[in-house]
mmCIF file of C-alpha atoms and ligand atoms in Angstrom:
data_model
loop_
_atom_site.group_PDB
_atom_site.id
_atom_site.type_symbol
_atom_site.label_atom_id
_atom_site.label_comp_id
_atom_site.label_asym_id
_atom_site.label_seq_id
_atom_site.Cartn_x
_atom_site.Cartn_y
_atom_site.Cartn_z
ATOM 1 C CA MET A 1 6.520 4.345 17.408
ATOM 2 C CA THR A 2 6.125 5.896 13.924
ATOM 3 C CA ASP A 3 6.994 3.820 10.865
ATOM 4 C CA LEU A 4 10.402 5.523 10.214
ATOM 5 C CA SER A 5 11.555 6.196 13.902
ATOM 6 C CA LYS A 6 15.340 5.875 14.296
ATOM 7 C CA LYS A 7 15.877 5.634 10.396
ATOM 8 C CA HIS A 8 18.146 7.986 8.749
ATOM 9 C CA ILE A 9 17.398 8.720 5.146
ATOM 10 C CA VAL A 10 19.347 10.575 2.627
ATOM 11 C CA LEU A 11 17.028 12.250 0.232
ATOM 12 C CA GLY A 12 18.687 13.233 -3.025
ATOM 13 C CA LEU A 13 17.099 15.578 -5.537
ATOM 14 C CA SER A 14 18.374 15.700 -9.138
ATOM 15 C CA GLY A 15 17.017 18.370 -11.540
ATOM 16 C CA GLY A 16 13.460 18.267 -12.634
ATOM 17 C CA ILE A 17 10.229 20.142 -11.969
ATOM 18 C CA ALA A 18 9.142 17.325 -9.739
ATOM 19 C CA CYS A 19 11.564 18.840 -7.055
ATOM 20 C CA TYR A 20 8.500 20.703 -5.711
ATOM 21 C CA LYS A 21 7.104 17.298 -4.723
ATOM 22 C CA ALA A 22 10.263 16.634 -2.726
ATOM 23 C CA ALA A 23 9.510 19.253 -0.222
ATOM 24 C CA GLU A 24 6.402 17.629 0.790
ATOM 25 C CA LEU A 25 7.976 14.222 0.993
ATOM 26 C CA CYS A 26 10.754 15.552 3.112
ATOM 27 C CA ARG A 27 7.929 16.795 5.471
ATOM 28 C CA ALA A 28 6.303 13.471 5.369
ATOM 29 C CA LEU A 29 9.527 11.609 6.204
ATOM 30 C CA VAL A 30 10.077 13.848 9.203
ATOM 31 C CA LYS A 31 6.592 13.361 10.369
ATOM 32 C CA GLN A 32 7.079 9.698 10.295
ATOM 33 C CA GLY A 33 9.998 9.962 12.575
ATOM 34 C CA ALA A 34 12.975 9.800 10.072
ATOM 35 C CA THR A 35 15.945 12.044 10.247
ATOM 36 C CA VAL A 36 16.437 13.434 6.605
ATOM 37 C CA GLN A 37 19.710 14.622 5.182
ATOM 38 C CA VAL A 38 19.027 16.492 1.908
ATOM 39 C CA VAL A 39 21.718 16.213 -0.983
ATOM 40 C CA MET A 40 20.765 18.131 -4.055
ATOM 41 C CA THR A 41 22.500 18.537 -7.487
ATOM 42 C CA GLU A 42 23.112 21.925 -8.882
ATOM 43 C CA ALA A 43 20.356 21.316 -11.265
ATOM 44 C CA ALA A 44 17.944 20.481 -8.556
ATOM 45 C CA ALA A 45 18.802 23.833 -6.963
ATOM 46 C CA GLN A 46 17.421 25.479 -10.044
ATOM 47 C CA PHE A 47 14.037 24.106 -9.243
ATOM 48 C CA ILE A 48 13.858 24.479 -5.462
ATOM 49 C CA THR A 49 16.117 26.203 -3.092
ATOM 50 C CA PRO A 50 18.313 24.516 -0.344
ATOM 51 C CA VAL A 51 16.887 26.913 1.993
ATOM 52 C CA THR A 52 13.406 25.389 1.704
ATOM 53 C CA MET A 53 14.915 21.760 1.947
ATOM 54 C CA GLN A 54 16.956 22.703 4.912
ATOM 55 C CA ALA A 55 13.980 24.397 6.769
ATOM 56 C CA LEU A 56 11.817 21.165 6.236
ATOM 57 C CA SER A 57 14.604 18.735 7.063
ATOM 58 C CA ASN A 58 16.159 20.834 9.823
ATOM 59 C CA ARG A 59 19.466 20.116 8.583
ATOM 60 C CA PRO A 60 21.915 22.076 6.394
ATOM 61 C CA VAL A 61 21.608 20.626 2.810
ATOM 62 C CA TYR A 62 24.672 19.368 0.807
ATOM 63 C CA VAL A 63 25.088 20.437 -2.802
ATOM 64 C CA SER A 64 28.723 20.372 -3.494
ATOM 65 C CA GLN A 65 31.538 17.630 -3.397
ATOM 66 C CA TRP A 66 33.970 20.367 -2.419
ATOM 67 C CA ASP A 67 31.756 21.448 0.710
ATOM 68 C CA GLY A 68 34.222 21.882 3.465
ATOM 69 C CA ARG A 69 32.007 21.382 6.428
ATOM 70 C CA GLU A 70 33.021 17.882 7.006
ATOM 71 C CA PRO A 71 36.106 17.540 9.073
ATOM 72 C CA ASN A 72 37.666 15.008 6.603
ATOM 73 C CA ASN A 73 36.238 16.824 3.460
ATOM 74 C CA MET A 74 34.532 13.683 2.482
ATOM 75 C CA ALA A 75 30.883 14.305 2.513
ATOM 76 C CA HIS A 76 30.149 11.579 -0.116
ATOM 77 C CA ILE A 77 31.671 8.910 2.348
ATOM 78 C CA ASN A 78 30.321 10.192 5.448
ATOM 79 C CA LEU A 79 26.705 10.841 4.171
ATOM 80 C CA SER A 80 26.494 7.406 2.580
ATOM 81 C CA ARG A 81 27.769 5.489 5.639
ATOM 82 C CA GLU A 82 25.293 7.193 7.897
ATOM 83 C CA ALA A 83 22.171 6.399 5.840
ATOM 84 C CA ASP A 84 19.824 3.654 6.337
ATOM 85 C CA ALA A 85 18.656 4.293 2.808
ATOM 86 C CA ILE A 86 19.083 6.708 0.034
ATOM 87 C CA LEU A 87 16.116 7.825 -1.965
ATOM 88 C CA VAL A 88 16.526 9.894 -5.081
ATOM 89 C CA ALA A 89 13.326 11.822 -5.702
ATOM 90 C CA PRO A 90 13.329 13.077 -8.406
ATOM 91 C CA ALA A 91 15.661 11.039 -10.318
ATOM 92 C CA SER A 92 15.977 12.614 -13.665
ATOM 93 C CA ALA A 93 16.854 10.789 -16.962
ATOM 94 C CA ASP A 94 20.203 12.636 -17.072
ATOM 95 C CA PHE A 95 20.886 11.441 -13.265
ATOM 96 C CA MET A 96 20.040 7.906 -13.888
ATOM 97 C CA ALA A 97 22.373 7.985 -16.986
ATOM 98 C CA LYS A 98 25.268 9.213 -15.160
ATOM 99 C CA LEU A 99 24.552 6.472 -12.304
ATOM 100 C CA LEU A 100 24.471 3.805 -14.743
ATOM 101 C CA HIS A 101 27.980 4.574 -15.811
ATOM 102 C CA GLY A 102 29.257 4.849 -12.392
ATOM 103 C CA ARG A 103 30.033 8.575 -13.161
ATOM 104 C CA ALA A 104 30.681 10.758 -10.011
ATOM 105 C CA ASP A 105 31.319 14.416 -10.897
ATOM 106 C CA ASP A 106 28.923 15.970 -8.485
ATOM 107 C CA LEU A 107 28.130 15.208 -4.747
ATOM 108 C CA LEU A 108 24.828 13.152 -5.226
ATOM 109 C CA SER A 109 26.233 10.760 -7.910
ATOM 110 C CA LEU A 110 29.590 10.464 -6.130
ATOM 111 C CA MET A 111 27.676 9.674 -2.892
ATOM 112 C CA CYS A 112 25.464 6.903 -4.670
ATOM 113 C CA LEU A 113 28.534 5.304 -6.202
ATOM 114 C CA ALA A 114 30.346 5.314 -2.757
ATOM 115 C CA ARG A 115 27.545 3.834 -0.825
ATOM 116 C CA PRO A 116 28.093 0.258 0.570
ATOM 117 C CA LEU A 117 26.104 -1.884 -1.828
ATOM 118 C CA ASP A 118 25.096 -4.490 0.692
ATOM 119 C CA LYS A 119 24.078 -2.081 3.393
ATOM 120 C CA VAL A 120 22.479 0.916 2.071
ATOM 121 C CA PRO A 121 19.781 0.408 -0.205
ATOM 122 C CA LEU A 122 19.333 2.969 -3.138
ATOM 123 C CA LEU A 123 15.663 3.909 -4.222
ATOM 124 C CA LEU A 124 15.179 5.862 -7.456
ATOM 125 C CA ALA A 125 11.825 7.665 -8.198
ATOM 126 C CA PRO A 126 11.985 8.744 -11.827
ATOM 127 C CA ALA A 127 10.469 11.808 -13.143
ATOM 128 C CA MET A 128 10.506 13.077 -16.702
ATOM 129 C CA ASN A 129 8.631 13.756 -19.913
ATOM 130 C CA ARG A 130 6.656 10.750 -21.254
ATOM 131 C CA GLU A 131 8.859 10.469 -24.512
ATOM 132 C CA MET A 132 12.077 10.744 -22.254
ATOM 133 C CA TRP A 133 10.567 7.990 -20.222
ATOM 134 C CA ALA A 134 9.583 5.729 -22.976
ATOM 135 C CA HIS A 135 12.918 6.169 -24.880
ATOM 136 C CA PRO A 136 14.813 2.934 -25.227
ATOM 137 C CA ALA A 137 17.985 4.544 -23.513
ATOM 138 C CA THR A 138 15.900 5.450 -20.584
ATOM 139 C CA GLN A 139 14.270 1.954 -20.410
ATOM 140 C CA ARG A 140 17.830 0.316 -20.865
ATOM 141 C CA ASN A 141 19.308 2.368 -18.205
ATOM 142 C CA MET A 142 16.656 1.428 -15.627
ATOM 143 C CA ALA A 143 16.910 -2.187 -16.406
ATOM 144 C CA GLN A 144 20.683 -2.001 -15.738
ATOM 145 C CA LEU A 145 20.359 0.167 -12.781
ATOM 146 C CA GLN A 146 18.006 -2.535 -11.255
ATOM 147 C CA ALA A 147 20.515 -5.277 -12.172
ATOM 148 C CA ASP A 148 23.220 -3.197 -10.346
ATOM 149 C CA GLY A 149 21.201 -3.348 -7.194
ATOM 150 C CA ALA A 150 19.201 0.032 -7.132
ATOM 151 C CA GLN A 151 15.479 -0.323 -6.587
ATOM 152 C CA VAL A 152 13.748 1.746 -9.371
ATOM 153 C CA LEU A 153 10.267 2.694 -8.306
ATOM 154 C CA GLY A 154 7.581 3.223 -10.864
ATOM 155 C CA VAL A 155 6.138 6.379 -12.284
ATOM 156 C CA GLY A 156 2.606 7.870 -12.246
ATOM 157 C CA GLN A 157 0.537 8.602 -15.276
ATOM 158 C CA GLY A 158 -1.192 11.827 -16.217
ATOM 159 C CA GLU A 159 -0.749 15.329 -17.048
ATOM 160 C CA GLN A 160 2.801 16.524 -17.169
ATOM 161 C CA ALA A 161 4.299 19.983 -16.623
ATOM 162 C CA CYS A 162 5.185 20.212 -20.225
ATOM 163 C CA GLY A 163 1.509 20.112 -21.201
ATOM 164 C CA GLU A 164 1.699 16.358 -22.463
ATOM 165 C CA THR A 165 -0.106 13.463 -20.931
ATOM 166 C CA GLY A 166 1.451 10.073 -20.184
ATOM 167 C CA ASP A 167 3.787 8.033 -17.996
ATOM 168 C CA GLY A 168 6.805 9.705 -16.390
ATOM 169 C CA ARG A 169 5.325 11.704 -13.522
ATOM 170 C CA MET A 170 7.140 11.291 -10.280
ATOM 171 C CA LEU A 171 4.966 9.100 -7.925
ATOM 172 C CA GLU A 172 3.231 11.291 -5.131
ATOM 173 C CA PRO A 173 4.994 11.797 -1.843
ATOM 174 C CA ALA A 174 2.515 9.605 -0.051
ATOM 175 C CA GLU A 175 3.474 6.814 -2.600
ATOM 176 C CA LEU A 176 7.078 7.176 -2.027
ATOM 177 C CA LEU A 177 6.580 7.232 1.735
ATOM 178 C CA GLN A 178 4.757 3.903 1.460
ATOM 179 C CA GLU A 179 7.692 2.495 -0.488
ATOM 180 C CA LEU A 180 10.213 3.677 1.956
ATOM 181 C CA VAL A 181 8.125 2.308 4.894
ATOM 182 C CA ALA A 182 7.848 -1.010 3.093
ATOM 183 C CA LEU A 183 11.617 -1.251 2.541
ATOM 184 C CA PHE A 184 12.133 -1.682 6.252
ATOM 185 C CA GLN A 185 9.462 -4.292 6.887
ATOM 186 C CA PRO A 186 10.302 -7.951 7.009
ATOM 187 C CA LYS A 187 9.617 -9.832 3.670
ATOM 188 C CA LEU A 188 7.486 -12.488 5.210
ATOM 189 C CA LEU A 189 5.255 -13.040 2.331
ATOM 190 C CA LYS A 190 7.667 -12.685 -0.463
ATOM 191 C CA GLY A 191 6.683 -14.680 -3.562
ATOM 192 C CA LYS A 192 3.060 -15.231 -2.002
ATOM 193 C CA GLN A 193 -0.138 -14.044 -3.628
ATOM 194 C CA ILE A 194 -2.632 -12.692 -1.339
ATOM 195 C CA LEU A 195 -6.333 -12.033 -2.345
ATOM 196 C CA ILE A 196 -8.328 -9.643 0.146
ATOM 197 C CA SER A 197 -11.955 -8.701 0.088
ATOM 198 C CA ALA A 198 -12.781 -5.222 1.556
ATOM 199 C CA GLY A 199 -15.563 -2.687 2.271
ATOM 200 C CA PRO A 200 -19.144 -3.047 2.088
ATOM 201 C CA THR A 201 -21.445 -4.205 -0.889
ATOM 202 C CA TYR A 202 -24.323 -2.294 -2.357
ATOM 203 C CA GLU A 203 -27.364 -4.252 -3.330
ATOM 204 C CA ALA A 204 -29.489 -2.061 -5.667
ATOM 205 C CA LEU A 205 -33.288 -1.755 -4.994
ATOM 206 C CA ASP A 206 -33.825 0.573 -8.123
ATOM 207 C CA PRO A 207 -31.625 2.909 -10.185
ATOM 208 C CA VAL A 208 -31.221 5.305 -7.258
ATOM 209 C CA ARG A 209 -31.389 3.307 -4.019
ATOM 210 C CA GLY A 210 -29.887 0.300 -2.491
ATOM 211 C CA ILE A 211 -28.921 -1.598 0.612
ATOM 212 C CA THR A 212 -25.407 -1.182 2.076
ATOM 213 C CA ASN A 213 -23.750 -1.006 5.440
ATOM 214 C CA LEU A 214 -21.196 0.884 7.469
ATOM 215 C CA SER A 215 -17.879 -0.901 6.480
ATOM 216 C CA SER A 216 -15.252 1.484 5.771
ATOM 217 C CA GLY A 217 -12.938 -0.864 4.087
ATOM 218 C CA LYS A 218 -10.031 0.378 6.232
ATOM 219 C CA MET A 219 -9.032 -2.888 7.780
ATOM 220 C CA GLY A 220 -9.010 -4.610 4.302
ATOM 221 C CA PHE A 221 -6.881 -1.785 2.904
ATOM 222 C CA ALA A 222 -4.612 -1.812 5.853
ATOM 223 C CA LEU A 223 -3.993 -5.647 5.193
ATOM 224 C CA ALA A 224 -3.422 -4.900 1.793
ATOM 225 C CA SER A 225 -0.690 -2.339 2.600
ATOM 226 C CA ALA A 226 0.838 -4.768 5.095
ATOM 227 C CA ALA A 227 0.911 -7.644 2.694
ATOM 228 C CA HIS A 228 2.383 -5.608 -0.076
ATOM 229 C CA GLU A 229 5.073 -4.314 2.623
ATOM 230 C CA ALA A 230 5.672 -8.033 3.487
ATOM 231 C CA GLY A 231 6.643 -8.616 -0.299
ATOM 232 C CA ALA A 232 3.354 -10.276 -1.400
ATOM 233 C CA GLN A 233 1.581 -9.675 -4.566
ATOM 234 C CA VAL A 234 -1.728 -8.310 -3.452
ATOM 235 C CA THR A 235 -5.218 -8.285 -5.289
ATOM 236 C CA LEU A 236 -7.646 -6.162 -3.341
ATOM 237 C CA VAL A 237 -11.455 -6.599 -4.354
ATOM 238 C CA ALA A 238 -13.114 -3.540 -3.037
ATOM 239 C CA GLY A 239 -16.679 -2.727 -2.442
ATOM 240 C CA PRO A 240 -17.798 0.920 -2.771
ATOM 241 C CA VAL A 241 -15.321 2.801 -0.537
ATOM 242 C CA ALA A 242 -13.531 6.260 -0.773
ATOM 243 C CA LEU A 243 -10.120 5.040 -0.006
ATOM 244 C CA ALA A 244 -6.838 5.513 -1.932
ATOM 245 C CA THR A 245 -5.261 2.182 -3.332
ATOM 246 C CA PRO A 246 -2.102 1.443 -1.364
ATOM 247 C CA HIS A 247 0.894 1.744 -3.809
ATOM 248 C CA GLY A 248 1.757 -1.535 -5.547
ATOM 249 C CA VAL A 249 -1.587 -3.333 -4.764
ATOM 250 C CA ARG A 250 -3.824 -4.261 -7.587
ATOM 251 C CA ARG A 251 -7.392 -3.113 -7.026
ATOM 252 C CA ILE A 252 -10.648 -4.479 -8.547
ATOM 253 C CA ASP A 253 -13.648 -2.321 -7.770
ATOM 254 C CA VAL A 254 -17.097 -4.105 -7.322
ATOM 255 C CA ARG A 255 -20.479 -3.022 -6.265
ATOM 256 C CA SER A 256 -22.796 -5.903 -5.286
ATOM 257 C CA ALA A 257 -22.079 -9.213 -3.560
ATOM 258 C CA LEU A 258 -22.511 -10.994 -6.894
ATOM 259 C CA ASP A 259 -19.933 -8.749 -8.429
ATOM 260 C CA MET A 260 -17.525 -9.281 -5.485
ATOM 261 C CA HIS A 261 -18.269 -13.138 -5.614
ATOM 262 C CA ALA A 262 -17.472 -13.239 -9.363
ATOM 263 C CA ALA A 263 -14.160 -11.068 -8.874
ATOM 264 C CA VAL A 264 -12.936 -13.104 -5.983
ATOM 265 C CA MET A 265 -13.570 -16.431 -7.650
ATOM 266 C CA ALA A 266 -11.931 -15.177 -10.889
ATOM 267 C CA GLN A 267 -8.596 -14.408 -8.753
ATOM 268 C CA ALA A 268 -8.746 -17.350 -6.393
ATOM 269 C CA ALA A 269 -6.987 -19.917 -8.471
ATOM 270 C CA GLN A 270 -3.594 -18.042 -8.173
ATOM 271 C CA ALA A 271 -3.978 -16.986 -4.541
ATOM 272 C CA ASP A 272 -2.157 -18.565 -1.666
ATOM 273 C CA VAL A 273 -4.039 -16.786 0.888
ATOM 274 C CA PHE A 274 -7.576 -15.205 0.887
ATOM 275 C CA ILE A 275 -8.507 -12.804 3.726
ATOM 276 C CA ALA A 276 -12.255 -11.867 3.663
ATOM 277 C CA THR A 277 -12.576 -8.672 5.562
ATOM 278 C CA ALA A 278 -15.416 -7.498 3.338
ATOM 279 C CA ALA A 279 -18.784 -6.913 4.941
ATOM 280 C CA VAL A 280 -20.906 -8.713 2.321
ATOM 281 C CA ALA A 281 -24.650 -8.334 2.250
ATOM 282 C CA ASP A 282 -26.356 -11.363 3.166
ATOM 283 C CA TRP A 283 -29.425 -10.762 1.034
ATOM 284 C CA ARG A 284 -30.254 -8.849 -2.113
ATOM 285 C CA PRO A 285 -33.488 -7.648 -3.644
ATOM 286 C CA ALA A 286 -34.688 -10.534 -5.821
ATOM 287 C CA GLN A 287 -35.617 -7.995 -8.494
ATOM 288 C CA VAL A 288 -33.960 -4.659 -9.173
ATOM 289 C CA ALA A 289 -36.524 -2.282 -10.266
ATOM 290 C CA VAL A 290 -35.826 -0.672 -13.716
ATOM 291 C CA GLU A 291 -37.283 2.676 -12.648
ATOM 292 C CA LYS A 292 -37.286 4.509 -9.209
ATOM 293 C CA ILE A 293 -39.793 2.828 -6.911
ATOM 294 C CA LYS A 294 -42.243 5.646 -6.131
ATOM 295 C CA LYS A 295 -44.511 6.164 -3.175
ATOM 296 C CA ASP A 296 -48.118 5.475 -3.868
ATOM 297 C CA GLY A 297 -49.538 7.440 -0.912
ATOM 298 C CA ASN A 298 -51.098 4.476 0.878
ATOM 299 C CA GLY A 299 -48.481 4.877 3.729
ATOM 300 C CA SER A 300 -46.747 1.496 3.165
ATOM 301 C CA MET A 301 -43.404 0.523 1.585
ATOM 302 C CA PRO A 302 -43.919 -1.865 -1.473
ATOM 303 C CA ALA A 303 -42.852 -5.403 -0.449
ATOM 304 C CA ILE A 304 -39.264 -6.408 -1.556
ATOM 305 C CA GLN A 305 -38.663 -10.268 -2.146
ATOM 306 C CA TRP A 306 -35.118 -11.207 -0.931
ATOM 307 C CA GLN A 307 -32.562 -13.671 -2.232
ATOM 308 C CA GLU A 308 -29.572 -15.086 -0.308
ATOM 309 C CA ASN A 309 -26.164 -14.011 -1.557
ATOM 310 C CA PRO A 310 -23.521 -16.540 -1.889
ATOM 311 C CA ASP A 311 -21.113 -16.863 0.899
ATOM 312 C CA ILE A 312 -17.785 -16.194 -0.696
ATOM 313 C CA LEU A 313 -15.632 -17.283 2.111
ATOM 314 C CA ALA A 314 -17.445 -20.500 2.809
ATOM 315 C CA GLU A 315 -17.420 -21.420 -0.825
ATOM 316 C CA LEU A 316 -13.594 -20.850 -1.175
ATOM 317 C CA ALA A 317 -12.919 -22.475 2.257
ATOM 318 C CA ALA A 318 -14.780 -25.708 0.970
ATOM 319 C CA SER A 319 -12.959 -25.498 -2.466
ATOM 320 C CA PRO A 320 -10.386 -28.332 -3.357
ATOM 321 C CA ARG A 321 -7.336 -25.809 -3.125
ATOM 322 C CA ALA A 322 -8.453 -24.749 0.321
ATOM 323 C CA GLN A 323 -9.125 -28.190 1.531
ATOM 324 C CA SER A 324 -5.595 -29.522 0.169
ATOM 325 C CA GLY A 325 -3.894 -26.714 1.923
ATOM 326 C CA ALA A 326 -2.833 -24.658 -1.106
ATOM 327 C CA LEU A 327 -5.009 -21.886 -0.259
ATOM 328 C CA PHE A 328 -5.212 -20.584 3.365
ATOM 329 C CA CYS A 329 -8.544 -18.845 4.222
ATOM 330 C CA VAL A 330 -9.112 -16.053 6.875
ATOM 331 C CA GLY A 331 -12.449 -14.827 7.895
ATOM 332 C CA PHE A 332 -13.547 -11.712 9.907
ATOM 333 C CA ALA A 333 -16.413 -11.797 12.077
ATOM 334 C CA ALA A 334 -17.967 -8.334 13.046
ATOM 335 C CA GLU A 335 -20.254 -8.734 16.049
ATOM 336 C CA SER A 336 -21.895 -6.657 18.485
ATOM 337 C CA HIS A 337 -21.696 -8.814 21.633
ATOM 338 C CA ASP A 338 -20.484 -12.249 22.682
ATOM 339 C CA LEU A 339 -17.533 -11.973 20.329
ATOM 340 C CA GLN A 340 -15.804 -15.358 21.359
ATOM 341 C CA ALA A 341 -18.914 -17.477 20.976
ATOM 342 C CA HIS A 342 -20.066 -15.965 17.740
ATOM 343 C CA ALA A 343 -16.709 -15.855 16.020
ATOM 344 C CA GLN A 344 -15.839 -19.430 16.953
ATOM 345 C CA ALA A 345 -19.329 -20.573 15.550
ATOM 346 C CA LYS A 346 -18.713 -18.559 12.509
ATOM 347 C CA ARG A 347 -15.244 -20.156 12.115
ATOM 348 C CA LEU A 348 -16.717 -23.644 12.268
ATOM 349 C CA ARG A 349 -19.732 -22.938 10.039
ATOM 350 C CA LYS A 350 -17.471 -21.409 7.378
ATOM 351 C CA GLY A 351 -14.930 -24.178 7.769
ATOM 352 C CA VAL A 352 -11.859 -21.668 8.001
ATOM 353 C CA PRO A 353 -8.816 -22.324 10.140
ATOM 354 C CA LEU A 354 -8.549 -18.845 11.344
ATOM 355 C CA MET A 355 -11.472 -16.454 12.142
ATOM 356 C CA VAL A 356 -10.688 -12.847 13.374
ATOM 357 C CA GLY A 357 -13.200 -11.178 15.584
ATOM 358 C CA ASN A 358 -13.929 -7.594 16.151
ATOM 359 C CA ILE A 359 -16.717 -5.507 17.562
ATOM 360 C CA GLY A 360 -18.558 -3.894 14.447
ATOM 361 C CA PRO A 361 -19.774 -0.910 15.983
ATOM 362 C CA ALA A 362 -16.466 -0.076 17.523
ATOM 363 C CA THR A 363 -14.467 -0.372 14.493
ATOM 364 C CA PHE A 364 -16.520 0.447 11.518
ATOM 365 C CA GLY A 365 -14.891 3.755 10.185
ATOM 366 C CA ALA A 366 -12.269 3.780 12.839
ATOM 367 C CA ASP A 367 -8.401 3.996 12.208
ATOM 368 C CA ASP A 368 -7.879 1.504 15.102
ATOM 369 C CA ASN A 369 -9.434 -1.761 16.199
ATOM 370 C CA ALA A 370 -9.057 -4.786 18.713
ATOM 371 C CA LEU A 371 -9.012 -8.131 17.612
ATOM 372 C CA LEU A 372 -9.797 -11.676 18.667
ATOM 373 C CA LEU A 373 -8.105 -14.612 16.910
ATOM 374 C CA MET A 374 -9.946 -17.681 16.834
ATOM 375 C CA ASP A 375 -8.588 -20.950 15.694
ATOM 376 C CA ALA A 376 -8.982 -24.609 16.466
ATOM 377 C CA GLN A 377 -6.827 -24.477 19.546
ATOM 378 C CA GLY A 378 -8.787 -21.352 21.081
ATOM 379 C CA SER A 379 -8.689 -17.631 21.134
ATOM 380 C CA THR A 380 -5.952 -14.853 21.493
ATOM 381 C CA GLU A 381 -6.844 -11.184 22.205
ATOM 382 C CA TRP A 382 -4.916 -8.483 20.314
ATOM 383 C CA PRO A 383 -5.466 -5.248 22.260
ATOM 384 C CA ARG A 384 -6.341 -1.951 20.529
ATOM 385 C CA ALA A 385 -3.918 -0.481 18.145
ATOM 386 C CA THR A 386 -4.036 1.075 14.694
ATOM 387 C CA LYS A 387 -5.527 -0.991 11.795
ATOM 388 C CA LEU A 388 -2.196 -0.879 10.115
ATOM 389 C CA ALA A 389 -0.274 -2.093 13.232
ATOM 390 C CA LEU A 390 -3.012 -4.977 13.522
ATOM 391 C CA ALA A 391 -2.635 -5.799 9.920
ATOM 392 C CA ARG A 392 1.100 -6.108 10.191
ATOM 393 C CA GLN A 393 0.697 -8.448 13.105
ATOM 394 C CA LEU A 394 -1.912 -10.461 11.179
ATOM 395 C CA VAL A 395 0.336 -10.745 8.105
ATOM 396 C CA ALA A 396 3.201 -12.149 10.330
ATOM 397 C CA GLU A 397 0.526 -14.501 11.830
ATOM 398 C CA VAL A 398 -0.574 -15.775 8.496
ATOM 399 C CA ALA A 399 3.134 -16.016 7.375
ATOM 400 C CA ARG A 400 3.885 -18.283 10.321
ATOM 401 C CA ARG A 401 0.841 -20.460 9.510
ATOM 402 C CA LEU A 402 1.788 -20.856 5.948
ATOM 403 C CA LYS A 403 5.086 -22.589 7.020
HETATM 404 O O1 C5P B 501 -21.678 -14.251 7.961
HETATM 405 P P1 C5P B 501 -20.794 -13.132 8.204
HETATM 406 O O2 C5P B 501 -21.321 -12.182 7.215
HETATM 407 O O3 C5P B 501 -20.918 -12.630 9.619
HETATM 408 O O4 C5P B 501 -19.314 -13.668 7.999
HETATM 409 C C1 C5P B 501 -18.279 -12.715 7.958
HETATM 410 C C2 C5P B 501 -17.213 -13.329 7.078
HETATM 411 O O5 C5P B 501 -17.541 -14.109 6.036
HETATM 412 C C3 C5P B 501 -16.373 -12.203 6.703
HETATM 413 O O6 C5P B 501 -15.050 -12.734 6.487
HETATM 414 C C4 C5P B 501 -16.954 -11.876 5.407
HETATM 415 O O7 C5P B 501 -16.082 -11.279 4.367
HETATM 416 C C5 C5P B 501 -17.342 -13.363 4.630
HETATM 417 N N1 C5P B 501 -18.632 -13.383 3.936
HETATM 418 C C6 C5P B 501 -18.416 -13.773 2.572
HETATM 419 N N2 C5P B 501 -19.475 -13.733 1.880
HETATM 420 C C7 C5P B 501 -20.667 -13.529 2.396
HETATM 421 C C8 C5P B 501 -20.877 -13.244 3.732
HETATM 422 C C9 C5P B 501 -19.729 -13.033 4.420
HETATM 423 O O8 C5P B 501 -17.299 -13.849 2.078
HETATM 424 N N3 C5P B 501 -21.736 -13.534 1.510
#
């Protein structure tokens, strides 16, 4: 099962240079199992050809409301009735202004107006020059479009095709794909604030060396994605990892265990759930050398004094908010053997209601995992699956326990 299997997506393109990204988006949607029907405005066809979009979607593209291919000659009705969602990417400033007024003088706007409001979600991915984006007319139009039931996705920031720099770039295809996948996930954590720690920590020995571990951060990032998909507001405190931030997730980068401790504590007062997936170093060098530690030729490594790091999870689990039930804490136990015994002992030692065990060497860096859930009642095995699939399962489990 891919994330969009059995979903029929109408991908609308209005005129803008970001049309070139729509080609990649179309391909990504098809790869995720969706059937994609492309509808383009005449302006969009100035930027990318219907031939390209037909080849990528494997379906003839619709451009005109006078297209006679439909037996009843009502493409706007048929296309909008079949859709599980309509995504207009790019949505130009002009196209949004048109939608706002309910104008319908081309197939795409006609189809958006004709869509059953309660059944077919409409997502808009704006793309325009930064001045056009910031203009009060555009901002006003967006607010009204949201009030009328459309979901206006954000924009990216950076260099624009016109040579200027600022807000207004269309979100990247991977980000739009995430938003569309999220649309179909149950909103089990709507209104909840989820705090997640992820990745390794790095404990500096001197300016160029340090102690770290093999945690990739993938499980924590998958949980952040899954919690965002479930409608939560997600803050991800990440150690040094080379992973893209899931769209819609607030990320705070940290390096050492002390940095991670400070960042998590600063966010914890607002959180409803804390999920500790980070592989936090237990110890740090008591002193960080100001200069690189050099070999002195006597064949032995200079002695290092170690100091224990604070246990972030245990500290939060013992806090008044966790004790009163306002903050639900979940720990992860990465073990090499005797998972059940070690994970249960760790759960009791850290005082958390739920501890998730996994075999460290079998999961560090991998895209899949197998989990063992431990609570006061006992244990449940979750067989090997992708980290995202397991993360969705865990999000559902946490949501059930919050009730
Ligand atoms: O003690 P151990 O590191 O095996 O415990 C693992 C769990 O505790 C994980 O959830 C990890 O994120 C959390 N932890 C923590 N702060 C530490 C050590 C571990 O939050 N200093």
